[in-house]
């Protein structure tokens, strides 16, 4: 902790080479601090990413390798993709991937369309009941999902939608949080632009589609990414609503794989790598949006 | 777009009722969030089962809760979870945010890497840690090689709960780190410089400049993490199994809700009463944390 604090925390945009106020310790400490900082960063890196790499390594180890050796080996001596093929023989893993992909894609589409429309209505349109409509979404955001899953389950039964992928998608189809994020994004746009369009004769759909939406596309991207991730990662709700193994999403399928074949860690490891690799790839490409979304969403949402 | 509005044009427009814009969102939220919320409250006073309509039974479900050992086990574990997880999630991500705050070469890589556990599905994370903490897993191999011997992280009731808490903290670090990063960006640099001129050391500056400046963010993190900790499900479910470990001793409240209320013979009424307890505690937690925030405000 004290090591960590040796480097004076400054704003990220601090101008480089600015003279320090006291020069108490001179410039050489600064270099030393930097070394400590990198050592700490590497230690945390090992703790956060290490477990994923260990899982990857396990998934690549061949059947003759001892994965339980008392002196752990980090690199497989005979790397093989055999375990990935065996996962597919054991559970219909590619069907599960497809199910997850369907659910996640549907979730992205419904959330983007639904929250953009509703957000625009809350931010820019005038009508009686606008405050009440806003309140609906605020209240919904405060309701903990864990407390209503049983009632959601019975609602799905009443609609005849339990044990379907539609049933998996529906409860989160338009997240209240996403609606409020879009509302905030639309509120930030200057009114003058829309007024100009209005004077030029643009109707509300044209103003929404051609002016407001393009200006809020950063927030829309955040909504899309989080909708995809949320659906791909969700566990509790699909576990409750899906009972037929052929309808399983990947997370539920993995839990099933773990339960059924707990004996062979290589298989479970290969399954988890299949589940996490696409997300890490997506995240690596879009990480700028992630950080913006988390910062904005969590602090202001 | 440049033609001025004429009455004829107005008539050709698409329907423009604002309610049409809000309708999809309102429908989904109403049908799948607010209606289930209300029906949870109502069901909690009935003996409804999955396939059978319920009768009004008054407070019978809540009275039964008081005599249900499993309920008290669940309440205990969910409460212990707050005690174990929240302090770590308030402090560690702040230290992590200070570590990655300065723009040094490669720092965006580290920030992204520290966020990876947040992105990964809880099922993946749970299974990775089950493998790491297994009787024959990596951590036990390492412990044995340094002469400590193997530890039953997943077989002992308390160690299992502690292991699950560790996983929750591990997965949450990156998320709260980002929240703290946003808060730290607003701390005036001059405060640190003034404190340094006054001769304050790094620890002193942390306690007297950084902590007060991000105090309201710490309260926010405490609120978010305590509510999440109380509702814990997946980590414990994956590590202890659906029945909650040895003799169900590691069951949490939400695990109990899931176990009681689902399936064809699910006791929807009783599970709803359990859910009402989850709501109530969640609301109380939020109010407590917010009140603590207001009282300390100068």
Coordinates of C-alpha atoms in Angstrom, one line a residue:
Chain A
X1 CA 0.0 0.0 0.0
X2 CA 2.7 2.4 0.9
X3 CA 4.6 1.4 -2.2
X4 CA 1.7 2.1 -4.3
X5 CA 1.4 5.6 -2.8
X6 CA 5.0 6.5 -3.4
X7 CA 4.2 7.8 -6.8
X8 CA 2.2 10.9 -6.4
X9 CA -1.3 10.2 -7.8
X10 CA -1.9 12.9 -10.4
X11 CA -4.4 13.5 -13.1
X12 CA -3.8 11.3 -16.1
X13 CA -3.4 14.4 -18.2
X14 CA -0.6 15.8 -16.0
X15 CA 1.9 17.6 -18.2
X16 CA 5.1 15.6 -18.4
X17 CA 8.3 17.0 -17.1
X18 CA 6.6 19.5 -14.9
X19 CA 8.9 20.5 -12.0
X20 CA 7.9 18.9 -8.7
X21 CA 7.0 21.4 -6.0
X22 CA 9.7 20.5 -3.5
X23 CA 12.2 18.2 -5.2
X24 CA 12.5 16.5 -1.8
X25 CA 13.8 13.3 -3.3
X26 CA 14.9 14.2 -6.8
X27 CA 14.4 12.4 -10.1
X28 CA 16.1 9.1 -9.3
X29 CA 13.3 8.0 -6.9
X30 CA 10.8 8.5 -9.7
X31 CA 12.6 5.8 -11.8
X32 CA 12.6 3.5 -8.8
X33 CA 8.9 4.1 -8.2
X34 CA 8.3 3.2 -11.8
X35 CA 10.0 -0.1 -11.4
X36 CA 7.9 -0.9 -8.3
X37 CA 4.8 0.2 -10.1
X38 CA 5.5 -2.2 -12.9
X39 CA 6.3 -5.0 -10.5
X40 CA 3.0 -4.5 -8.7
X41 CA 1.2 -4.3 -12.1
X42 CA 2.7 -7.6 -13.2
X43 CA 1.8 -9.2 -9.8
X44 CA -1.8 -8.2 -10.2
X45 CA -1.7 -9.3 -13.8
X46 CA -0.7 -12.7 -12.7
X47 CA -3.5 -12.8 -10.2
X48 CA -6.2 -11.6 -12.6
X49 CA -5.2 -13.3 -15.9
X50 CA -3.3 -16.2 -14.6
X51 CA -6.3 -18.4 -13.8
X52 CA -7.6 -18.0 -17.3
X53 CA -4.2 -19.0 -18.7
X54 CA -4.0 -22.0 -16.4
X55 CA -7.5 -23.1 -17.6
X56 CA -6.3 -22.7 -21.2
X57 CA -3.2 -24.7 -20.4
X58 CA -5.3 -27.5 -18.8
X59 CA -7.6 -27.6 -21.9
X60 CA -4.6 -28.2 -24.1
X61 CA -3.0 -31.1 -22.1
X62 CA -3.2 -34.5 -23.7
X63 CA -4.7 -37.6 -22.1
X64 CA -1.3 -39.0 -21.1
X65 CA -0.3 -35.9 -19.3
X66 CA -0.7 -35.8 -15.5
X67 CA -2.8 -32.7 -14.9
X68 CA -2.8 -33.5 -11.2
X69 CA 0.9 -33.6 -10.7
X70 CA 2.1 -32.2 -7.4
X71 CA 4.6 -30.0 -9.2
X72 CA 2.4 -28.1 -11.6
X73 CA 3.5 -27.7 -15.2
X74 CA 2.3 -24.6 -16.8
X75 CA 3.0 -25.5 -20.4
X76 CA 1.4 -28.7 -21.9
X77 CA 4.2 -31.1 -22.9
X78 CA 2.1 -32.5 -25.7
X79 CA -0.4 -29.7 -26.7
X80 CA -3.5 -31.0 -28.4
X81 CA -6.9 -29.8 -29.5
X82 CA -8.4 -33.2 -28.8
X83 CA -10.2 -32.1 -25.7
X84 CA -12.2 -29.6 -27.7
X85 CA -13.4 -32.3 -30.0
X86 CA -14.3 -34.4 -27.0
X87 CA -16.4 -31.6 -25.5
X88 CA -18.5 -31.7 -28.7
X89 CA -18.9 -35.5 -28.4
X90 CA -20.0 -35.2 -24.8
X91 CA -22.4 -32.3 -24.9
X92 CA -23.8 -30.5 -28.0
X93 CA -21.5 -27.6 -27.3
X94 CA -21.9 -26.0 -30.7
X95 CA -25.7 -26.0 -30.4
X96 CA -25.3 -24.3 -27.0
X97 CA -23.0 -21.7 -28.6
X98 CA -25.7 -21.2 -31.3
X99 CA -28.4 -20.8 -28.6
X100 CA -26.3 -18.3 -26.7
X101 CA -25.6 -16.4 -29.9
X102 CA -29.3 -16.3 -30.7
X103 CA -30.2 -15.1 -27.3
X104 CA -27.4 -12.5 -27.2
X105 CA -28.2 -11.2 -30.6
X106 CA -31.9 -10.9 -29.9
X107 CA -31.0 -9.1 -26.7
X108 CA -28.8 -6.6 -28.5
X109 CA -31.5 -5.8 -31.1
X110 CA -34.4 -5.5 -28.6
X111 CA -32.4 -3.4 -26.2
X112 CA -31.0 -1.1 -28.8
X113 CA -34.4 -0.5 -30.5
X114 CA -36.5 -0.5 -27.3
X115 CA -34.2 1.7 -25.2
X116 CA -33.5 4.2 -28.0
X117 CA -37.2 4.6 -28.7
X118 CA -38.2 4.9 -25.0
X119 CA -35.2 7.0 -24.2
X120 CA -36.1 9.4 -26.9
X121 CA -39.7 9.6 -25.7
X122 CA -38.6 10.3 -22.2
X123 CA -36.0 12.9 -23.1
X124 CA -37.5 14.8 -26.1
X125 CA -41.2 14.3 -26.5
X126 CA -43.9 16.2 -24.6
X127 CA -47.0 14.5 -23.4
X128 CA -49.1 13.9 -20.3
X129 CA -47.7 11.0 -18.3
X130 CA -44.0 11.5 -19.2
X131 CA -43.0 11.7 -15.6
X132 CA -45.0 8.6 -14.8
X133 CA -43.3 6.8 -17.7
X134 CA -39.9 7.8 -16.4
X135 CA -40.8 6.6 -12.9
X136 CA -41.7 3.2 -14.3
X137 CA -38.2 2.7 -15.5
X138 CA -36.6 4.1 -12.4
X139 CA -38.7 1.8 -10.2
X140 CA -37.9 -1.2 -12.5
X141 CA -34.2 -0.5 -12.2
X142 CA -34.5 -0.7 -8.4
X143 CA -36.2 -4.1 -8.4
X144 CA -33.6 -6.8 -7.8
X145 CA -33.9 -9.5 -10.4
X146 CA -33.1 -12.2 -7.9
X147 CA -36.3 -11.4 -6.0
X148 CA -38.7 -11.7 -9.0
X149 CA -37.3 -14.7 -10.9
X150 CA -39.9 -17.0 -9.4
X151 CA -42.7 -14.7 -10.5
X152 CA -41.1 -14.3 -13.9
X153 CA -41.0 -18.0 -14.2
X154 CA -44.7 -18.3 -13.4
X155 CA -45.4 -15.5 -15.8
X156 CA -43.6 -17.3 -18.6
X157 CA -45.6 -20.5 -17.8
X158 CA -48.8 -18.5 -18.1
X159 CA -47.6 -17.3 -21.5
X160 CA -46.5 -20.8 -22.5
X161 CA -43.0 -19.5 -23.1
X162 CA -41.0 -21.3 -20.5
X163 CA -38.4 -23.7 -21.8
X164 CA -38.1 -21.5 -24.9
X165 CA -35.3 -19.1 -26.0
X166 CA -37.9 -16.4 -26.4
X167 CA -38.6 -16.8 -22.7
X168 CA -34.9 -16.4 -22.0
X169 CA -34.8 -13.1 -23.9
X170 CA -38.0 -11.4 -22.9
X171 CA -37.5 -10.3 -19.2
X172 CA -34.3 -8.4 -20.2
X173 CA -35.4 -7.4 -23.7
X174 CA -35.5 -3.7 -22.8
X175 CA -33.4 -3.1 -19.7
X176 CA -34.7 -0.1 -17.6
X177 CA -31.1 0.9 -17.0
X178 CA -30.5 1.1 -20.8
X179 CA -33.6 3.2 -21.3
X180 CA -32.3 5.7 -18.7
X181 CA -28.8 5.7 -20.3
X182 CA -30.3 6.5 -23.7
X183 CA -32.6 9.2 -22.1
X184 CA -29.5 10.8 -20.6
X185 CA -27.7 10.7 -23.9
X186 CA -30.6 12.3 -25.7
X187 CA -31.0 15.0 -23.1
X188 CA -27.4 16.2 -23.7
X189 CA -28.1 17.0 -27.3
X190 CA -28.7 20.7 -27.9
X191 CA -32.3 21.5 -28.6
X192 CA -31.5 23.9 -31.4
X193 CA -30.5 21.2 -33.9
X194 CA -33.8 19.5 -33.6
X195 CA -35.6 22.8 -33.7
X196 CA -33.9 23.6 -37.0
X197 CA -35.0 20.3 -38.4
X198 CA -38.5 20.8 -37.1
X199 CA -38.7 24.2 -38.8
X200 CA -37.4 22.5 -42.0
X201 CA -40.4 20.1 -41.7
X202 CA -38.8 17.0 -40.4
X203 CA -41.3 14.9 -38.5
X204 CA -40.6 13.2 -35.2
X205 CA -39.4 9.9 -36.8
X206 CA -37.0 11.8 -39.1
X207 CA -35.7 13.8 -36.2
X208 CA -35.3 10.7 -34.2
X209 CA -33.6 8.6 -36.9
X210 CA -31.5 11.2 -38.7
X211 CA -30.5 13.6 -35.9
X212 CA -30.9 12.3 -32.4
X213 CA -29.9 8.7 -33.0
X214 CA -26.6 9.3 -34.9
X215 CA -25.6 11.8 -32.2
X216 CA -26.2 9.3 -29.4
X217 CA -24.5 6.3 -31.1
X218 CA -21.7 6.1 -28.5
X219 CA -24.2 5.4 -25.8
X220 CA -26.0 3.0 -28.1
X221 CA -22.8 1.1 -28.6
X222 CA -22.4 0.8 -24.9
X223 CA -26.0 -0.5 -24.6
X224 CA -25.3 -3.0 -27.4
X225 CA -22.1 -4.3 -25.8
X226 CA -23.5 -4.7 -22.3
X227 CA -26.7 -6.3 -23.7
X228 CA -24.5 -8.9 -25.5
X229 CA -22.3 -9.5 -22.6
X230 CA -25.2 -9.7 -20.1
X231 CA -27.1 -12.2 -22.2
X232 CA -24.0 -14.3 -23.0
X233 CA -23.0 -14.4 -19.3
X234 CA -26.4 -14.8 -17.6
X235 CA -26.8 -17.9 -15.5
X236 CA -29.7 -17.7 -12.9
X237 CA -32.5 -16.9 -15.3
X238 CA -31.7 -19.4 -18.1
X239 CA -31.2 -22.0 -15.3
X240 CA -34.7 -21.4 -14.1
X241 CA -36.5 -21.0 -17.4
X242 CA -34.8 -23.8 -19.4
X243 CA -35.4 -27.4 -18.6
X244 CA -34.9 -29.2 -21.9
X245 CA -31.1 -29.9 -22.5
X246 CA -31.5 -29.2 -26.2
X247 CA -32.5 -25.6 -25.4
X248 CA -29.6 -24.9 -23.1
X249 CA -27.5 -21.8 -23.5
X250 CA -23.7 -22.2 -23.1
X251 CA -23.5 -21.2 -19.4
X252 CA -26.2 -23.7 -18.4
X253 CA -24.6 -26.4 -20.7
X254 CA -21.2 -25.8 -19.0
X255 CA -22.7 -26.2 -15.6
X256 CA -24.2 -29.5 -16.9
X257 CA -20.9 -30.6 -18.3
X258 CA -19.2 -29.8 -15.0
X259 CA -21.9 -31.8 -13.1
X260 CA -21.8 -34.8 -15.4
X261 CA -18.1 -35.1 -16.1
X262 CA -16.5 -33.5 -13.1
X263 CA -13.9 -36.3 -13.4
X264 CA -12.2 -34.9 -16.4
X265 CA -11.0 -31.4 -15.9
X266 CA -9.6 -31.2 -19.4
X267 CA -13.1 -31.3 -20.9
X268 CA -14.5 -28.7 -18.5
X269 CA -11.5 -26.5 -19.2
X270 CA -12.0 -26.8 -22.9
X271 CA -15.7 -25.9 -22.5
X272 CA -14.9 -22.8 -20.4
X273 CA -12.4 -21.7 -23.0
X274 CA -15.0 -22.0 -25.7
X275 CA -17.3 -19.9 -23.6
X276 CA -14.9 -17.2 -22.6
X277 CA -12.7 -16.8 -25.7
X278 CA -15.3 -14.9 -27.9
X279 CA -16.1 -12.5 -25.1
X280 CA -12.4 -11.7 -24.4
X281 CA -11.9 -11.1 -28.1
X282 CA -14.9 -8.9 -28.3
X283 CA -13.8 -7.1 -25.2
X284 CA -10.3 -6.6 -26.5
X285 CA -11.6 -4.9 -29.6
X286 CA -14.2 -2.7 -27.8
X287 CA -12.5 -2.0 -24.5
X288 CA -12.7 1.8 -24.9
X289 CA -16.5 1.6 -24.9
X290 CA -16.5 -0.7 -21.9
X291 CA -14.7 1.7 -19.7
X292 CA -16.8 4.6 -20.8
X293 CA -20.0 2.7 -20.2
X294 CA -19.0 1.4 -16.8
X295 CA -17.9 4.8 -15.7
X296 CA -21.0 6.6 -16.9
X297 CA -23.5 3.9 -16.1
X298 CA -22.4 3.0 -12.7
X299 CA -21.7 6.4 -11.3
X300 CA -24.6 8.3 -12.8
X301 CA -27.1 5.6 -13.6
Chain B
X1 CA -36.1 17.9 -45.6
X2 CA -36.1 21.5 -46.8
X3 CA -39.8 21.8 -47.7
X4 CA -41.7 23.7 -45.1
X5 CA -44.4 21.9 -43.1
X6 CA -47.7 21.9 -44.8
X7 CA -51.0 20.5 -43.6
X8 CA -50.9 17.9 -46.4
X9 CA -47.5 16.8 -45.4
X10 CA -48.5 16.4 -41.7
X11 CA -51.3 14.1 -42.7
X12 CA -48.8 11.8 -44.5
X13 CA -46.6 11.4 -41.5
X14 CA -46.2 8.2 -39.6
X15 CA -48.1 8.0 -36.3
X16 CA -46.2 10.2 -33.9
X17 CA -47.8 9.5 -30.6
X18 CA -45.0 9.6 -28.0
X19 CA -46.6 6.6 -26.4
X20 CA -45.7 4.6 -29.5
X21 CA -42.0 5.3 -28.8
X22 CA -42.3 4.3 -25.2
X23 CA -44.5 1.3 -25.7
X24 CA -42.0 -1.5 -26.3
X25 CA -40.0 -0.5 -23.2
X26 CA -43.1 0.0 -21.1
X27 CA -44.6 -3.3 -22.1
X28 CA -41.5 -5.3 -21.4
X29 CA -40.9 -3.5 -18.1
X30 CA -44.5 -3.7 -17.0
X31 CA -45.0 -7.4 -17.9
X32 CA -41.7 -8.8 -16.9
X33 CA -40.5 -6.6 -14.0
X34 CA -43.3 -4.7 -12.4
X35 CA -46.0 -7.3 -12.7
X36 CA -43.7 -10.1 -11.4
X37 CA -42.8 -7.7 -8.5
X38 CA -46.4 -7.2 -7.6
X39 CA -47.3 -10.8 -8.0
X40 CA -44.3 -11.8 -5.8
X41 CA -45.8 -9.7 -3.0
X42 CA -49.3 -11.2 -3.6
X43 CA -48.0 -14.8 -3.9
X44 CA -46.1 -14.5 -0.6
X45 CA -49.5 -14.6 1.1
X46 CA -50.7 -17.7 -0.7
X47 CA -49.8 -21.4 -0.8
X48 CA -49.5 -21.3 -4.6
X49 CA -47.5 -24.0 -6.3
X50 CA -46.2 -24.1 -9.9
X51 CA -49.1 -26.2 -11.2
X52 CA -51.7 -25.3 -8.7
X53 CA -53.5 -22.1 -8.0
X54 CA -52.9 -20.7 -4.6
X55 CA -55.2 -20.0 -1.7
X56 CA -54.8 -17.0 0.6
X57 CA -53.0 -18.2 3.7
X58 CA -52.2 -14.9 5.4
X59 CA -48.9 -14.7 7.1
X60 CA -48.5 -18.5 7.2
X61 CA -45.4 -18.5 4.9
X62 CA -43.7 -15.9 7.0
X63 CA -44.5 -17.8 10.2
X64 CA -43.1 -20.9 8.6
X65 CA -39.9 -19.0 7.7
X66 CA -39.2 -18.3 11.4
X67 CA -39.2 -22.1 12.1
X68 CA -37.3 -23.1 8.9
X69 CA -33.6 -23.9 9.7
X70 CA -32.7 -23.6 6.1
X71 CA -34.0 -20.0 6.0
X72 CA -31.8 -19.1 9.0
X73 CA -28.8 -20.8 7.3
X74 CA -29.5 -18.9 4.1
X75 CA -29.9 -15.6 6.0
X76 CA -26.7 -16.2 7.9
X77 CA -24.7 -17.1 4.8
X78 CA -26.0 -14.1 2.8
X79 CA -25.2 -11.8 5.8
X80 CA -21.7 -13.3 6.3
X81 CA -21.2 -12.6 2.6
X82 CA -21.7 -8.9 3.1
X83 CA -19.3 -8.9 6.1
X84 CA -16.6 -10.8 4.2
X85 CA -16.9 -9.2 0.7
X86 CA -17.8 -5.5 1.2
X87 CA -14.7 -4.3 3.1
X88 CA -12.5 -6.0 0.5
X89 CA -14.4 -4.5 -2.4
X90 CA -14.4 -1.0 -0.9
X91 CA -10.6 -1.0 -0.3
X92 CA -8.8 -3.2 -2.8
X93 CA -10.3 -1.7 -6.0
X94 CA -9.3 1.8 -4.7
X95 CA -5.7 0.7 -4.3
X96 CA -5.9 -0.9 -7.8
X97 CA -7.3 2.3 -9.3
X98 CA -4.4 4.3 -7.7
X99 CA -2.0 1.7 -9.3
X100 CA -3.4 2.1 -12.8
X101 CA -4.3 5.8 -12.6
X102 CA -1.0 7.2 -13.8
X103 CA -0.6 7.2 -17.6
X104 CA 2.6 5.2 -17.9
X105 CA 3.5 3.2 -21.0
X106 CA 1.3 0.1 -21.4
X107 CA -1.2 1.1 -18.7
X108 CA -4.2 0.7 -20.9
X109 CA -3.2 -2.9 -21.4
X110 CA -3.1 -3.4 -17.6
X111 CA -6.4 -1.7 -17.1
X112 CA -8.1 -3.9 -19.7
X113 CA -6.4 -7.1 -18.4
X114 CA -7.6 -6.3 -14.8
X115 CA -11.1 -6.0 -16.2
X116 CA -11.1 -9.4 -17.8
X117 CA -12.6 -11.2 -14.8
X118 CA -15.6 -8.8 -15.0
X119 CA -16.2 -9.7 -18.6
X120 CA -16.0 -13.4 -18.2
X121 CA -19.2 -15.3 -17.3
X122 CA -19.7 -16.2 -13.7
X123 CA -20.0 -19.8 -14.7
X124 CA -16.6 -19.7 -16.4
X125 CA -15.1 -18.0 -13.4
X126 CA -16.7 -20.4 -11.0
X127 CA -15.5 -23.4 -12.9
X128 CA -12.0 -22.0 -13.2
X129 CA -11.8 -21.5 -9.5
X130 CA -13.3 -24.9 -8.7
X131 CA -10.4 -26.4 -10.7
X132 CA -7.8 -24.1 -9.0
X133 CA -9.1 -24.9 -5.5
X134 CA -9.7 -28.6 -6.1
X135 CA -8.2 -31.1 -3.7
X136 CA -5.7 -31.9 -6.5
X137 CA -5.8 -28.5 -8.1
X138 CA -3.1 -25.9 -8.7
X139 CA -3.4 -24.1 -5.4
X140 CA -3.2 -27.2 -3.4
X141 CA -0.2 -28.4 -5.4
X142 CA 1.6 -25.2 -4.6
X143 CA 0.7 -25.4 -1.0
X144 CA 2.0 -28.9 -0.8
X145 CA 5.2 -28.0 -2.5
X146 CA 5.9 -25.3 0.1
X147 CA 5.2 -27.8 2.9
X148 CA 1.8 -26.6 4.0
X149 CA -0.1 -29.6 2.8
X150 CA -3.4 -29.9 1.0
X151 CA -6.4 -27.9 2.2
X152 CA -10.1 -28.8 1.6
X153 CA -11.2 -25.5 0.2
X154 CA -14.3 -27.0 -1.4
X155 CA -15.2 -29.7 1.2
X156 CA -15.1 -27.7 4.5
X157 CA -18.3 -25.7 5.1
X158 CA -16.5 -22.5 6.2
X159 CA -13.6 -22.7 3.8
X160 CA -16.0 -23.2 0.9
X161 CA -17.9 -20.0 1.9
X162 CA -14.6 -18.1 2.2
X163 CA -13.5 -19.5 -1.2
X164 CA -16.7 -18.3 -2.8
X165 CA -16.2 -14.9 -1.3
X166 CA -12.7 -14.8 -2.7
X167 CA -14.1 -15.5 -6.1
X168 CA -16.7 -12.7 -5.8
X169 CA -14.0 -10.2 -4.8
X170 CA -11.7 -11.4 -7.6
X171 CA -14.4 -11.0 -10.2
X172 CA -15.5 -7.6 -8.8
X173 CA -12.1 -5.9 -8.5
X174 CA -12.0 -4.6 -12.0
X175 CA -15.6 -3.3 -12.0
X176 CA -15.2 -1.2 -8.9
X177 CA -11.7 -0.1 -10.0
X178 CA -13.2 1.6 -13.0
X179 CA -15.7 3.4 -10.8
X180 CA -12.8 4.6 -8.5
X181 CA -10.8 5.7 -11.6
X182 CA -13.6 8.0 -12.6
X183 CA -13.7 9.4 -9.1
X184 CA -10.0 9.9 -8.8
X185 CA -9.9 11.8 -12.1
X186 CA -11.8 14.5 -10.2
X187 CA -9.5 14.9 -7.3
X188 CA -7.6 18.2 -7.7
X189 CA -3.9 17.6 -8.1
X190 CA -3.2 20.7 -6.1
X191 CA -4.5 19.0 -2.9
X192 CA -1.8 16.4 -3.1
X193 CA 0.9 19.0 -3.9
X194 CA -0.1 21.1 -1.0
X195 CA 0.0 18.1 1.3
X196 CA 3.4 17.1 -0.1
X197 CA 4.7 20.7 0.6
X198 CA 3.4 20.4 4.1
X199 CA 5.5 17.2 4.5
X200 CA 2.8 14.6 4.4
X201 CA 4.1 11.1 3.4
X202 CA 2.4 8.8 1.0
X203 CA 0.3 7.0 3.6
X204 CA -0.7 10.3 5.2
X205 CA -1.6 11.8 1.8
X206 CA -3.7 8.7 1.0
X207 CA -5.6 9.0 4.2
X208 CA -6.0 12.8 4.4
X209 CA -6.4 13.7 0.7
X210 CA -7.4 10.7 -1.4
X211 CA -9.8 9.0 1.0
X212 CA -11.9 12.2 1.8
X213 CA -12.0 13.1 -1.9
X214 CA -13.4 9.7 -3.0
X215 CA -15.5 9.1 0.2
X216 CA -18.9 9.4 -1.5
X217 CA -17.7 6.9 -4.2
X218 CA -16.6 4.6 -1.4
X219 CA -20.2 4.8 0.0
X220 CA -21.6 4.1 -3.5
X221 CA -19.3 1.0 -3.8
X222 CA -20.3 -0.2 -0.3
X223 CA -24.0 0.2 -1.3
X224 CA -23.6 -1.6 -4.6
X225 CA -21.4 -4.4 -3.3
X226 CA -23.4 -5.1 -0.2
X227 CA -26.7 -5.4 -2.1
X228 CA -24.9 -7.7 -4.6
X229 CA -23.3 -9.7 -1.9
X230 CA -26.6 -10.3 -0.1
X231 CA -28.1 -11.6 -3.3
X232 CA -25.2 -13.9 -4.1
X233 CA -26.2 -17.0 -6.0
X234 CA -23.9 -18.2 -8.8
X235 CA -20.6 -18.5 -7.1
X236 CA -21.9 -20.5 -4.2
X237 CA -24.2 -22.6 -6.4
X238 CA -21.3 -23.5 -8.7
X239 CA -18.7 -24.2 -6.0
X240 CA -21.0 -25.9 -3.4
X241 CA -23.4 -27.5 -5.8
X242 CA -27.1 -27.0 -6.2
X243 CA -27.8 -28.4 -2.7
X244 CA -25.5 -26.0 -1.0
X245 CA -22.5 -28.0 0.1
X246 CA -22.3 -30.4 3.0
X247 CA -25.8 -30.7 4.5
X248 CA -26.8 -27.6 2.7
X249 CA -24.8 -25.5 5.1
X250 CA -23.6 -23.2 2.4
X251 CA -27.0 -22.3 1.0
X252 CA -27.6 -18.6 0.4
X253 CA -31.0 -17.0 0.4
X254 CA -31.3 -16.7 -3.4
X255 CA -30.2 -20.3 -3.7
X256 CA -33.0 -21.2 -1.4
X257 CA -35.5 -19.1 -3.5
X258 CA -34.3 -20.9 -6.6
X259 CA -34.5 -24.3 -5.0
X260 CA -37.9 -23.8 -3.4
X261 CA -39.8 -22.0 -6.2
X262 CA -38.8 -23.7 -9.4
X263 CA -39.6 -27.0 -11.0
X264 CA -43.0 -28.6 -11.4
X265 CA -43.5 -29.0 -7.7
X266 CA -42.1 -25.6 -6.8
X267 CA -43.6 -23.9 -3.7
X268 CA -44.1 -20.5 -5.4
X269 CA -45.9 -19.0 -2.4
X270 CA -43.2 -19.9 0.0
X271 CA -40.4 -18.9 -2.4
X272 CA -42.2 -15.6 -2.8
X273 CA -42.1 -15.0 0.9
X274 CA -38.4 -15.7 0.8
X275 CA -38.1 -13.2 -2.0
X276 CA -39.9 -10.6 0.0
X277 CA -37.3 -11.0 2.7
X278 CA -34.6 -10.5 0.0
X279 CA -36.3 -7.2 -1.1
X280 CA -36.7 -6.0 2.4
X281 CA -33.1 -6.5 3.4
X282 CA -31.9 -5.0 0.1
X283 CA -34.0 -1.9 0.7
X284 CA -32.8 -1.6 4.3
X285 CA -29.2 -2.0 3.2
X286 CA -29.5 0.8 0.7
X287 CA -31.2 3.1 3.2
X288 CA -28.5 2.4 5.9
X289 CA -25.7 3.1 3.5
X290 CA -27.3 6.3 2.1
X291 CA -28.0 7.5 5.7
X292 CA -24.5 6.9 6.7
X293 CA -23.4 8.9 3.7
X294 CA -25.6 11.9 4.7
X295 CA -24.6 11.9 8.3
X296 CA -20.9 12.2 7.6
X297 CA -21.4 14.9 5.0
X298 CA -19.8 18.1 6.3

